[in-house]
CSV table of N, CA and C in Angstrom, one decimal:
chain,number,residue,atom,x,y,z
A,12,UNK,N,-10.6,-8.3,-35.8
A,12,UNK,CA,-11.0,-8.0,-34.4
A,12,UNK,C,-12.8,-8.9,-35.0
A,13,UNK,N,-13.1,-9.9,-34.1
A,13,UNK,CA,-14.0,-10.8,-34.0
A,13,UNK,C,-15.2,-9.6,-32.8
A,14,UNK,N,-16.1,-10.6,-32.4
A,14,UNK,CA,-17.3,-10.0,-31.7
A,14,UNK,C,-16.2,-9.2,-29.8
A,15,UNK,N,-16.2,-8.2,-29.4
A,15,UNK,CA,-16.1,-7.9,-28.0
A,15,UNK,C,-17.0,-7.8,-27.3
A,16,UNK,N,-16.5,-8.1,-26.3
A,16,UNK,CA,-17.6,-8.4,-24.9
A,16,UNK,C,-17.0,-7.0,-23.7
A,17,UNK,N,-18.0,-6.0,-24.3
A,17,UNK,CA,-17.5,-5.3,-23.1
A,17,UNK,C,-18.2,-4.7,-22.0
A,18,UNK,N,-18.3,-4.6,-20.7
A,18,UNK,CA,-18.7,-5.0,-20.0
A,18,UNK,C,-18.5,-2.7,-19.1
A,19,UNK,N,-19.6,-1.8,-18.8
A,19,UNK,CA,-19.4,-0.8,-18.0
A,19,UNK,C,-20.1,-1.3,-16.6
A,20,UNK,N,-18.7,-1.0,-15.8
A,20,UNK,CA,-19.6,-1.1,-14.4
A,20,UNK,C,-19.3,0.5,-13.4
A,21,UNK,N,-20.5,0.9,-12.7
A,21,UNK,CA,-20.2,1.4,-12.0
A,21,UNK,C,-19.7,0.8,-10.4
A,22,UNK,N,-19.3,1.3,-9.5
A,22,UNK,CA,-19.3,0.3,-9.1
A,22,UNK,C,-18.9,1.1,-7.7
A,23,UNK,N,-19.0,1.8,-7.9
A,23,UNK,CA,-19.4,2.7,-6.0
A,23,UNK,C,-17.9,2.6,-5.1
A,24,UNK,N,-16.8,2.3,-5.8
A,24,UNK,CA,-16.1,2.1,-4.6
A,24,UNK,C,-16.0,1.1,-4.3
A,25,UNK,N,-14.9,0.6,-5.0
A,25,UNK,CA,-13.9,-0.8,-4.0
A,25,UNK,C,-12.8,-1.1,-3.3
A,26,UNK,N,-12.9,-0.5,-2.1
A,26,UNK,CA,-11.9,-0.2,-1.5
A,26,UNK,C,-12.0,-1.8,-0.6
A,27,UNK,N,-13.0,-2.2,-0.6
A,27,UNK,CA,-13.1,-3.3,0.4
A,27,UNK,C,-13.0,-4.6,-0.4
A,28,UNK,N,-12.0,-5.1,0.6
A,28,UNK,CA,-11.5,-5.9,-0.8
A,28,UNK,C,-12.0,-7.6,-1.2
A,29,UNK,N,-13.8,-7.4,0.0
A,29,UNK,CA,-13.2,-8.7,-0.8
A,29,UNK,C,-15.3,-8.5,-1.4
A,30,UNK,N,-15.1,-7.3,-1.4
A,30,UNK,CA,-16.7,-6.3,-2.6
A,30,UNK,C,-15.1,-6.4,-4.6
A,31,UNK,N,-14.4,-6.3,-3.9
A,31,UNK,CA,-13.9,-5.7,-5.0
A,31,UNK,C,-13.7,-7.2,-5.6
A,32,UNK,N,-12.8,-8.4,-5.3
A,32,UNK,CA,-13.2,-9.6,-5.6
A,32,UNK,C,-13.6,-10.4,-5.8
A,33,UNK,N,-15.0,-9.4,-5.9
A,33,UNK,CA,-16.7,-10.4,-6.5
A,33,UNK,C,-16.5,-9.9,-7.5
A,34,UNK,N,-16.4,-8.7,-7.4
A,34,UNK,CA,-16.5,-7.1,-8.5
A,34,UNK,C,-15.9,-8.2,-9.5
A,35,UNK,N,-14.9,-8.4,-9.7
A,35,UNK,CA,-13.9,-8.8,-10.4
A,35,UNK,C,-14.0,-10.1,-11.0
A,36,UNK,N,-15.0,-10.9,-10.1
A,36,UNK,CA,-15.0,-12.2,-10.5
A,36,UNK,C,-15.9,-11.8,-11.9
A,37,UNK,N,-17.1,-11.4,-11.6
A,37,UNK,CA,-18.2,-11.5,-12.4
A,37,UNK,C,-18.1,-10.7,-13.4
A,38,UNK,N,-16.8,-9.5,-13.4
A,38,UNK,CA,-17.0,-8.7,-14.4
A,38,UNK,C,-15.7,-10.2,-15.4
A,39,UNK,N,-14.9,-10.1,-14.4
A,39,UNK,CA,-13.4,-11.0,-15.4
A,39,UNK,C,-14.7,-12.4,-16.3
A,40,UNK,N,-15.5,-13.0,-15.9
A,40,UNK,CA,-16.6,-13.6,-16.6
A,40,UNK,C,-16.8,-13.0,-17.4
A,41,UNK,N,-17.2,-12.5,-17.7
A,41,UNK,CA,-18.6,-11.8,-18.9
A,41,UNK,C,-18.0,-10.8,-19.6
A,42,UNK,N,-16.7,-10.2,-19.5
A,42,UNK,CA,-16.3,-8.8,-20.1
A,42,UNK,C,-15.2,-9.8,-20.7
A,43,UNK,N,-14.2,-9.2,-22.5
A,43,UNK,CA,-12.9,-8.6,-22.9
A,43,UNK,C,-12.7,-7.4,-22.4
A,44,UNK,N,-13.4,-7.0,-22.3
A,44,UNK,CA,-12.6,-5.3,-22.3
A,44,UNK,C,-14.3,-4.7,-21.2
A,45,UNK,N,-13.1,-4.2,-19.8
A,45,UNK,CA,-13.7,-3.6,-18.7
A,45,UNK,C,-13.9,-2.7,-18.3
A,46,UNK,N,-15.0,-1.4,-18.6
A,46,UNK,CA,-14.7,0.1,-17.8
A,46,UNK,C,-15.5,0.0,-16.5
A,47,UNK,N,-14.0,0.5,-15.4
A,47,UNK,CA,-15.0,0.6,-14.1
A,47,UNK,C,-15.6,2.4,-13.8
A,48,UNK,N,-16.0,2.7,-13.8
A,48,UNK,CA,-16.1,4.0,-12.6
A,48,UNK,C,-16.0,4.3,-11.2
A,49,UNK,N,-16.3,5.3,-10.9
A,49,UNK,CA,-15.7,5.0,-9.5
A,49,UNK,C,-15.3,3.9,-8.8
A,50,UNK,N,-13.7,3.8,-8.9
A,50,UNK,CA,-13.5,2.8,-8.4
A,50,UNK,C,-12.8,3.6,-6.4
A,51,UNK,N,-12.8,4.8,-6.8
A,51,UNK,CA,-12.3,5.4,-5.5
A,51,UNK,C,-10.6,5.1,-5.3
A,52,UNK,N,-9.3,4.5,-6.1
A,52,UNK,CA,-8.8,3.6,-5.8
A,52,UNK,C,-7.7,5.2,-6.3
A,53,UNK,N,-6.3,4.6,-5.3
A,53,UNK,CA,-5.1,5.2,-5.3
A,53,UNK,C,-4.3,4.2,-6.2
A,54,UNK,N,-3.5,4.8,-7.3
A,54,UNK,CA,-2.6,4.3,-8.6
A,54,UNK,C,-2.0,2.8,-8.0
A,55,UNK,N,-2.3,2.7,-6.8
A,55,UNK,CA,-1.3,1.4,-6.7
A,55,UNK,C,-2.2,-0.1,-6.9
A,56,UNK,N,-3.8,1.1,-5.8
A,56,UNK,CA,-4.4,-0.2,-5.5
A,56,UNK,C,-4.9,-1.0,-6.7
A,57,UNK,N,-4.7,0.2,-8.0
A,57,UNK,CA,-5.8,0.5,-9.3
A,57,UNK,C,-5.1,-0.8,-10.0
A,58,UNK,N,-3.5,-1.2,-10.2
A,58,UNK,CA,-2.7,-1.8,-10.4
A,58,UNK,C,-3.5,-3.0,-9.6
A,59,UNK,N,-3.2,-3.5,-8.8
A,59,UNK,CA,-3.9,-4.9,-8.4
A,59,UNK,C,-4.4,-5.1,-8.8
A,60,UNK,N,-5.7,-3.8,-9.7
A,60,UNK,CA,-6.2,-5.2,-10.6
A,60,UNK,C,-6.3,-5.7,-11.3
A,61,UNK,N,-5.3,-5.5,-12.7
A,61,UNK,CA,-5.1,-6.1,-13.8
A,61,UNK,C,-4.6,-7.2,-13.2
A,62,UNK,N,-3.8,-7.2,-12.0
A,62,UNK,CA,-3.1,-8.0,-11.2
A,62,UNK,C,-4.0,-9.4,-11.1
A,63,UNK,N,-5.3,-8.7,-9.9
A,63,UNK,CA,-6.0,-9.3,-9.9
A,63,UNK,C,-6.9,-10.9,-11.1
A,64,UNK,N,-7.4,-9.8,-11.2
A,64,UNK,CA,-7.6,-10.9,-13.4
A,64,UNK,C,-6.9,-11.1,-14.4
A,65,UNK,N,-5.1,-10.3,-14.0
A,65,UNK,CA,-5.2,-10.9,-15.9
A,65,UNK,C,-5.1,-10.4,-16.4
A,66,UNK,N,-5.0,-8.8,-16.5
A,66,UNK,CA,-5.3,-7.7,-18.0
A,66,UNK,C,-4.9,-6.9,-17.7
A,67,UNK,N,-4.6,-6.2,-18.5
A,67,UNK,CA,-3.8,-5.0,-18.4
A,67,UNK,C,-4.8,-3.8,-18.2
A,68,UNK,N,-4.2,-2.6,-17.7
A,68,UNK,CA,-5.1,-1.9,-17.3
A,68,UNK,C,-4.8,-1.1,-16.7
A,69,UNK,N,-5.6,0.2,-17.7
A,69,UNK,CA,-5.0,1.8,-17.3
A,69,UNK,C,-5.7,2.8,-16.6
A,70,UNK,N,-6.0,4.0,-15.9
A,70,UNK,CA,-6.0,3.8,-15.1
A,70,UNK,C,-6.2,5.4,-14.4
A,71,UNK,N,-7.2,5.8,-14.4
A,71,UNK,CA,-7.1,8.1,-13.3
A,71,UNK,C,-7.7,7.6,-11.4
A,72,UNK,N,-6.9,8.2,-10.7
A,72,UNK,CA,-7.4,8.3,-9.6
A,72,UNK,C,-6.9,9.7,-9.5
A,73,UNK,N,-8.5,9.9,-8.4
A,73,UNK,CA,-8.7,11.3,-7.9
A,73,UNK,C,-7.8,11.8,-6.2
A,74,UNK,N,-8.9,11.2,-5.9
A,74,UNK,CA,-8.8,11.4,-4.3
A,74,UNK,C,-9.4,9.8,-4.2
A,75,UNK,N,-8.7,8.7,-2.7
A,75,UNK,CA,-9.5,7.6,-2.4
A,75,UNK,C,-10.4,7.6,-1.7
A,76,UNK,N,-10.2,9.1,-1.8
A,76,UNK,CA,-12.4,8.8,-1.4
A,76,UNK,C,-13.8,9.0,-2.6
A,77,UNK,N,-13.2,9.7,-4.1
A,77,UNK,CA,-13.5,9.5,-4.8
A,77,UNK,C,-13.2,9.3,-6.4
A,78,UNK,N,-13.7,9.7,-7.2
A,78,UNK,CA,-14.0,9.1,-8.1
A,78,UNK,C,-13.4,8.4,-9.2
A,79,UNK,N,-11.9,8.2,-9.6
A,79,UNK,CA,-11.7,6.7,-10.5
A,79,UNK,C,-12.4,6.3,-11.0
A,80,UNK,N,-11.4,5.8,-12.6
A,80,UNK,CA,-11.8,4.9,-13.8
A,80,UNK,C,-10.6,4.5,-14.6
A,81,UNK,N,-11.3,2.7,-15.0
A,81,UNK,CA,-10.3,2.2,-14.9
A,81,UNK,C,-10.6,1.7,-16.6
A,82,UNK,N,-9.9,1.1,-17.3
A,82,UNK,CA,-10.2,0.8,-18.8
A,82,UNK,C,-8.9,-0.6,-18.1
A,83,UNK,N,-10.1,-1.5,-18.3
A,83,UNK,CA,-9.1,-2.7,-18.0
A,83,UNK,C,-9.3,-4.2,-19.3
A,84,UNK,N,-8.0,-4.3,-20.3
A,84,UNK,CA,-8.6,-5.3,-21.1
A,84,UNK,C,-7.7,-6.6,-21.0
A,85,UNK,N,-8.5,-8.3,-21.4
A,85,UNK,CA,-8.2,-9.1,-21.4
A,85,UNK,C,-6.8,-9.6,-21.6
A,86,UNK,N,-6.0,-10.0,-21.2
A,86,UNK,CA,-4.6,-10.0,-22.1
A,86,UNK,C,-4.5,-11.3,-23.7
A,87,UNK,N,-6.1,-12.3,-23.3
A,87,UNK,CA,-6.2,-12.1,-25.5
A,87,UNK,C,-6.5,-11.8,-25.5
A,88,UNK,N,-7.0,-10.4,-25.6
A,88,UNK,CA,-7.2,-9.9,-26.7
A,88,UNK,C,-5.2,-9.2,-27.6
A,89,UNK,N,-4.5,-9.2,-26.7
A,89,UNK,CA,-2.7,-8.7,-27.4
A,89,UNK,C,-2.8,-7.6,-27.4
A,90,UNK,N,-4.0,-6.5,-26.7
A,90,UNK,CA,-4.1,-5.5,-27.4
A,90,UNK,C,-2.3,-4.3,-27.4
A,91,UNK,N,-2.5,-4.1,-28.2
A,91,UNK,CA,-0.6,-2.8,-28.1
A,91,UNK,C,-1.3,-2.1,-27.9
A,92,UNK,N,-1.1,-0.6,-26.9
A,92,UNK,CA,-0.8,0.6,-26.7
A,92,UNK,C,-0.3,1.3,-27.6
A,93,UNK,N,-0.5,2.3,-28.6
A,93,UNK,CA,0.1,3.7,-28.9
A,93,UNK,C,-0.5,4.9,-28.3
A,94,UNK,N,-0.9,5.6,-27.2
A,94,UNK,CA,-2.0,5.9,-26.9
A,94,UNK,C,-2.4,6.0,-25.3
A,95,UNK,N,-2.4,7.0,-24.1
A,95,UNK,CA,-2.8,7.2,-23.1
A,95,UNK,C,-3.4,8.8,-22.6
A,96,UNK,N,-3.8,8.7,-22.4
A,96,UNK,CA,-4.1,10.4,-21.9
A,96,UNK,C,-5.2,10.1,-20.8
A,97,UNK,N,-4.4,10.6,-19.5
A,97,UNK,CA,-5.7,10.4,-18.3
A,97,UNK,C,-5.7,11.4,-17.5
A,98,UNK,N,-6.7,11.6,-17.1
A,98,UNK,CA,-7.3,13.0,-16.5
A,98,UNK,C,-6.4,12.6,-15.0
A,99,UNK,N,-6.6,14.0,-14.7
A,99,UNK,CA,-5.6,14.4,-13.5
A,99,UNK,C,-6.7,14.4,-12.3
A,100,UNK,N,-7.7,14.2,-12.0
A,100,UNK,CA,-8.9,14.2,-11.6
A,100,UNK,C,-9.5,13.3,-11.5
A,101,UNK,N,-9.2,12.1,-11.9
A,101,UNK,CA,-10.0,10.7,-12.3
A,101,UNK,C,-10.8,10.8,-12.5
A,102,UNK,N,-11.2,11.4,-14.1
A,102,UNK,CA,-12.5,11.5,-14.4
A,102,UNK,C,-13.3,10.6,-16.0
A,103,UNK,N,-11.9,10.9,-15.9
A,103,UNK,CA,-11.5,9.6,-17.6
A,103,UNK,C,-10.1,9.3,-17.9
A,104,UNK,N,-9.7,8.3,-19.2
A,104,UNK,CA,-8.7,7.6,-19.8
A,104,UNK,C,-9.5,7.3,-21.0
A,105,UNK,N,-9.0,7.5,-22.0
A,105,UNK,CA,-8.5,7.8,-22.8
A,105,UNK,C,-7.0,6.3,-23.6
A,106,UNK,N,-7.5,5.7,-23.8
A,106,UNK,CA,-6.8,5.1,-24.7
A,106,UNK,C,-6.6,3.9,-26.6
A,107,UNK,N,-5.7,5.2,-26.5
A,107,UNK,CA,-6.2,4.5,-28.4
A,107,UNK,C,-4.6,3.1,-28.2
A,108,UNK,N,-5.1,2.2,-29.5
A,108,UNK,CA,-3.9,0.7,-29.9
A,108,UNK,C,-4.5,0.3,-31.2
A,109,UNK,N,-4.7,-1.4,-30.3
A,109,UNK,CA,-4.4,-2.3,-31.6
A,109,UNK,C,-4.7,-3.1,-31.4
A,110,UNK,N,-6.4,-3.9,-32.3
A,110,UNK,CA,-6.6,-5.3,-31.4
A,110,UNK,C,-6.4,-6.4,-32.8
A,111,UNK,N,-5.5,-6.7,-33.1
A,111,UNK,CA,-5.7,-7.6,-34.3
A,111,UNK,C,-5.6,-6.4,-35.6
A,112,UNK,N,-5.1,-6.1,-34.9
A,112,UNK,CA,-4.5,-5.2,-35.6
A,112,UNK,C,-5.4,-3.6,-36.3
A,113,UNK,N,-5.7,-4.1,-34.9
A,113,UNK,CA,-7.2,-2.6,-36.4
A,113,UNK,C,-7.2,-2.0,-34.9
A,114,UNK,N,-7.0,-0.3,-35.1
A,114,UNK,CA,-6.4,0.3,-34.5
A,114,UNK,C,-8.5,0.5,-34.1
A,115,UNK,N,-7.8,1.1,-31.8
A,115,UNK,CA,-9.3,0.8,-31.7
A,115,UNK,C,-8.3,2.3,-30.1
A,116,UNK,N,-9.9,2.9,-29.9
A,116,UNK,CA,-9.5,4.3,-29.7
A,116,UNK,C,-11.3,3.4,-28.4
A,117,UNK,N,-11.0,3.5,-26.9
A,117,UNK,CA,-11.5,3.3,-25.5
A,117,UNK,C,-10.6,3.9,-25.1
A,118,UNK,N,-12.4,4.6,-24.1
A,118,UNK,CA,-12.4,6.2,-24.0
A,118,UNK,C,-13.4,5.9,-22.2
A,119,UNK,N,-13.4,6.0,-21.4
A,119,UNK,CA,-13.9,5.3,-19.9
A,119,UNK,C,-14.3,6.7,-19.3
A,120,UNK,N,-15.4,6.9,-18.8
A,120,UNK,CA,-14.8,8.7,-18.7
A,120,UNK,C,-16.6,8.3,-17.6
A,121,UNK,N,-16.6,9.3,-16.3
A,121,UNK,CA,-17.4,9.6,-15.4
A,121,UNK,C,-17.5,11.4,-14.9
A,122,UNK,N,-18.5,11.0,-15.9
A,122,UNK,CA,-19.0,12.9,-14.5
A,122,UNK,C,-20.3,13.0,-14.0
A,123,UNK,N,-19.0,13.2,-12.8
A,123,UNK,CA,-19.5,14.1,-11.2
A,123,UNK,C,-20.3,14.5,-11.2
A,124,UNK,N,-21.2,14.0,-10.6
A,124,UNK,CA,-22.6,15.3,-10.4
A,124,UNK,C,-22.5,17.1,-9.8
A,125,UNK,N,-22.5,17.7,-10.7
A,125,UNK,CA,-22.3,19.0,-10.5
A,125,UNK,C,-21.3,19.7,-11.8
A,126,UNK,N,-20.7,18.7,-12.2
A,126,UNK,CA,-19.7,18.8,-13.2
A,126,UNK,C,-20.1,19.8,-14.8
A,127,UNK,N,-19.0,21.2,-14.6
A,127,UNK,CA,-19.5,21.9,-15.5
A,127,UNK,C,-20.1,21.7,-17.4
A,128,UNK,N,-20.2,22.5,-17.6
A,128,UNK,CA,-20.4,22.5,-19.6
A,128,UNK,C,-19.3,22.3,-20.0
A,129,UNK,N,-17.3,22.9,-19.4
A,129,UNK,CA,-16.2,22.9,-19.5
A,129,UNK,C,-15.8,21.1,-19.9
A,130,UNK,N,-16.3,20.6,-18.9
A,130,UNK,CA,-16.1,19.6,-18.7
A,130,UNK,C,-16.3,18.1,-20.3
A,131,UNK,N,-17.5,18.7,-20.0
A,131,UNK,CA,-18.0,17.7,-21.7
A,131,UNK,C,-17.4,18.6,-22.8
A,132,UNK,N,-17.5,19.3,-22.7
A,132,UNK,CA,-16.8,20.2,-23.5
A,132,UNK,C,-14.5,19.9,-24.6
A,133,UNK,N,-14.0,19.3,-22.6
A,133,UNK,CA,-13.2,18.4,-22.6
A,133,UNK,C,-12.8,17.1,-23.8
A,134,UNK,N,-14.1,16.0,-23.8
A,134,UNK,CA,-14.2,15.3,-23.6
A,134,UNK,C,-14.7,14.9,-25.5
A,135,UNK,N,-15.3,16.4,-25.8
A,135,UNK,CA,-16.2,15.8,-27.3
A,135,UNK,C,-14.6,16.9,-27.9
A,136,UNK,N,-13.4,17.2,-27.3
A,136,UNK,CA,-12.5,18.4,-27.9
A,136,UNK,C,-11.4,16.9,-28.2
A,137,UNK,N,-11.8,15.9,-27.1
A,137,UNK,CA,-10.7,15.1,-27.5
A,137,UNK,C,-11.0,13.7,-28.3
A,138,UNK,N,-12.1,13.6,-28.1
A,138,UNK,CA,-12.9,13.1,-29.4
A,138,UNK,C,-12.5,13.1,-30.7
A,139,UNK,N,-13.1,14.6,-30.7
A,139,UNK,CA,-12.1,15.1,-32.5
A,139,UNK,C,-10.5,14.8,-32.5
A,140,UNK,N,-10.5,15.7,-31.3
A,140,UNK,CA,-8.8,16.0,-32.2
A,140,UNK,C,-8.3,14.8,-32.2
A,141,UNK,N,-8.3,13.1,-31.3
A,141,UNK,CA,-7.2,12.3,-30.7
A,141,UNK,C,-8.3,11.0,-31.7
A,142,UNK,N,-9.8,10.8,-32.3
A,142,UNK,CA,-9.4,9.5,-32.4
A,142,UNK,C,-9.3,9.4,-34.0
A,143,UNK,N,-9.1,7.5,-34.0
A,143,UNK,CA,-8.9,7.9,-35.8
A,143,UNK,C,-9.3,6.1,-36.1
A,144,UNK,N,-10.0,6.2,-34.7
A,144,UNK,CA,-10.3,4.3,-35.5
A,144,UNK,C,-11.5,4.0,-34.5
A,145,UNK,N,-12.0,3.0,-34.7
A,145,UNK,CA,-13.3,2.2,-34.3
A,145,UNK,C,-13.7,3.2,-32.5
A,146,UNK,N,-14.5,3.6,-32.0
A,146,UNK,CA,-14.4,4.3,-30.3
A,146,UNK,C,-15.1,3.8,-30.0
A,147,UNK,N,-14.5,3.1,-28.5
A,147,UNK,CA,-15.4,1.7,-28.4
A,147,UNK,C,-15.5,3.3,-26.7
A,148,UNK,N,-16.8,3.7,-26.1
A,148,UNK,CA,-16.8,4.9,-25.5
A,148,UNK,C,-17.4,4.0,-24.6
A,149,UNK,N,-17.3,4.2,-23.5
A,149,UNK,CA,-17.9,3.9,-21.6
A,149,UNK,C,-18.5,5.1,-20.4
A,150,UNK,N,-19.6,5.3,-20.8
A,150,UNK,CA,-20.1,6.6,-19.2
A,150,UNK,C,-21.4,5.9,-18.4
A,151,UNK,N,-21.1,6.0,-17.5
A,151,UNK,CA,-22.6,5.9,-16.1
A,151,UNK,C,-23.2,6.9,-16.6
A,152,UNK,N,-23.1,7.4,-17.5
A,152,UNK,CA,-24.4,8.7,-17.8
A,152,UNK,C,-25.9,7.6,-19.1
A,153,UNK,N,-24.8,7.2,-19.7
A,153,UNK,CA,-26.1,6.6,-20.0
A,153,UNK,C,-25.7,4.5,-20.8
A,154,UNK,N,-26.0,4.2,-19.2
A,154,UNK,CA,-26.1,2.6,-19.5
A,154,UNK,C,-27.1,2.7,-20.6
A,155,UNK,N,-26.3,1.2,-21.5
A,155,UNK,CA,-27.8,0.7,-22.4
A,155,UNK,C,-28.4,-0.3,-21.6
A,156,UNK,N,-28.0,-1.7,-20.6
A,156,UNK,CA,-28.9,-2.6,-20.2
A,156,UNK,C,-28.0,-2.7,-19.0
A,157,UNK,N,-28.6,-2.6,-17.5
A,157,UNK,CA,-28.6,-2.4,-16.3
A,157,UNK,C,-28.8,-3.5,-15.7
A,158,UNK,N,-27.7,-4.0,-14.8
A,158,UNK,CA,-27.8,-5.3,-13.8
A,158,UNK,C,-27.3,-4.8,-12.8
A,159,UNK,N,-28.3,-5.5,-11.9
A,159,UNK,CA,-27.7,-5.2,-10.7
A,159,UNK,C,-27.9,-5.5,-9.5
A,160,UNK,N,-26.0,-6.4,-8.9
A,160,UNK,CA,-25.9,-6.9,-8.0
A,160,UNK,C,-26.4,-7.3,-6.8
A,161,UNK,N,-26.6,-6.5,-6.1
A,161,UNK,CA,-26.2,-5.8,-4.7
A,161,UNK,C,-27.4,-6.7,-4.1
A,162,UNK,N,-28.5,-7.3,-4.2
A,162,UNK,CA,-28.8,-8.3,-3.5
A,162,UNK,C,-28.6,-9.7,-3.5
A,163,UNK,N,-28.1,-10.0,-4.6
A,163,UNK,CA,-27.8,-11.0,-5.1
A,163,UNK,C,-26.4,-11.2,-4.5
A,164,UNK,N,-25.4,-10.1,-4.1
A,164,UNK,CA,-23.9,-10.6,-4.1
A,164,UNK,C,-24.0,-10.8,-2.3
A,165,UNK,N,-25.0,-9.5,-1.9
A,165,UNK,CA,-24.2,-9.2,-0.8
A,165,UNK,C,-23.2,-8.0,-0.2
A,166,UNK,N,-23.6,-7.2,-1.1
A,166,UNK,CA,-22.1,-6.1,-0.9
A,166,UNK,C,-23.1,-4.8,-2.1
A,167,UNK,N,-22.5,-3.8,-1.9
A,167,UNK,CA,-23.2,-2.5,-1.7
A,167,UNK,C,-23.5,-2.6,-3.5
A,168,UNK,N,-24.6,-1.8,-3.8
A,168,UNK,CA,-24.9,-2.4,-4.7
A,168,UNK,C,-23.9,-0.6,-6.4
A,169,UNK,N,-23.6,-1.9,-7.4
A,169,UNK,CA,-23.0,-0.6,-8.2
A,169,UNK,C,-24.3,-1.0,-10.5
A,170,UNK,N,-24.1,-0.3,-10.3
A,170,UNK,CA,-24.5,-0.5,-11.6
A,170,UNK,C,-23.5,-1.2,-13.1
A,171,UNK,N,-23.7,-1.6,-14.3
A,171,UNK,CA,-23.1,-2.4,-15.1
A,171,UNK,C,-24.3,-2.9,-16.0
A,172,UNK,N,-23.6,-2.3,-17.0
A,172,UNK,CA,-23.9,-2.6,-18.5
A,172,UNK,C,-23.3,-3.4,-19.3
A,173,UNK,N,-23.9,-4.0,-19.9
A,173,UNK,CA,-22.8,-5.0,-21.2
A,173,UNK,C,-23.5,-4.9,-22.5
A,174,UNK,N,-22.8,-5.1,-22.9
A,174,UNK,CA,-22.2,-4.8,-24.9
A,174,UNK,C,-22.0,-5.0,-25.7
A,175,UNK,N,-22.4,-6.5,-26.9
A,175,UNK,CA,-21.6,-6.2,-27.8
A,175,UNK,C,-20.7,-5.8,-28.7
A,176,UNK,N,-20.2,-5.8,-29.0
A,176,UNK,CA,-18.8,-4.7,-30.5
A,176,UNK,C,-18.7,-5.9,-31.6
A,177,UNK,N,-18.7,-5.4,-32.6
A,177,UNK,CA,-18.8,-6.2,-33.4
A,177,UNK,C,-17.8,-5.6,-34.8
A,178,UNK,N,-17.2,-6.3,-35.4
A,178,UNK,CA,-16.8,-5.3,-36.4
A,178,UNK,C,-17.3,-3.9,-37.2
A,179,UNK,N,-18.5,-3.8,-37.1
A,179,UNK,CA,-18.4,-2.7,-37.1
A,179,UNK,C,-20.0,-1.7,-36.3
A,180,UNK,N,-18.4,-1.3,-34.9
A,180,UNK,CA,-18.5,-0.5,-34.1
A,180,UNK,C,-18.5,1.0,-34.7
A,181,UNK,N,-19.4,1.8,-33.5
A,181,UNK,CA,-19.1,2.9,-33.6
A,181,UNK,C,-18.4,3.5,-34.5
A,182,UNK,N,-18.1,4.1,-35.8
A,182,UNK,CA,-16.8,5.1,-36.2
A,182,UNK,C,-16.7,6.3,-35.8
A,183,UNK,N,-16.0,7.2,-35.5
A,183,UNK,CA,-15.6,8.6,-35.4
A,183,UNK,C,-15.2,8.8,-36.9
């Protein structure tokens, strides 16, 4: 597995079709793996995201006006899924599988304001009990590099972090 370009974005809702297309065009150009928080989409709309950019999608929803996270993987990666755990409240999606015969674990977490300690304990338990490989964790709470596209592209702002993971990714 060579270098992976991983992008994480908190989009603060992408129900508007124009905003959705613009954001997805940006993300597709710069990332192999895309983590999105706060999609505010239902299950059917999440599936359309994958088709829009030609990617495998793993998503979870809560209501159309709240939460929602996705993990999108470029089809060229040849990702083979072993396991997917989705939160019923739209706060995290946990995906295990292989890229180039190398085991990977992808976790996208949205920690809504006001969540209790029990939620973070659940995430840590999931990490400790389920991971067996390189871990790629995305959370809107700890962005590494923040880019804002609000004024440049004329739609509501979203937060995006971009980072590149090499073969020496974090291992648990």
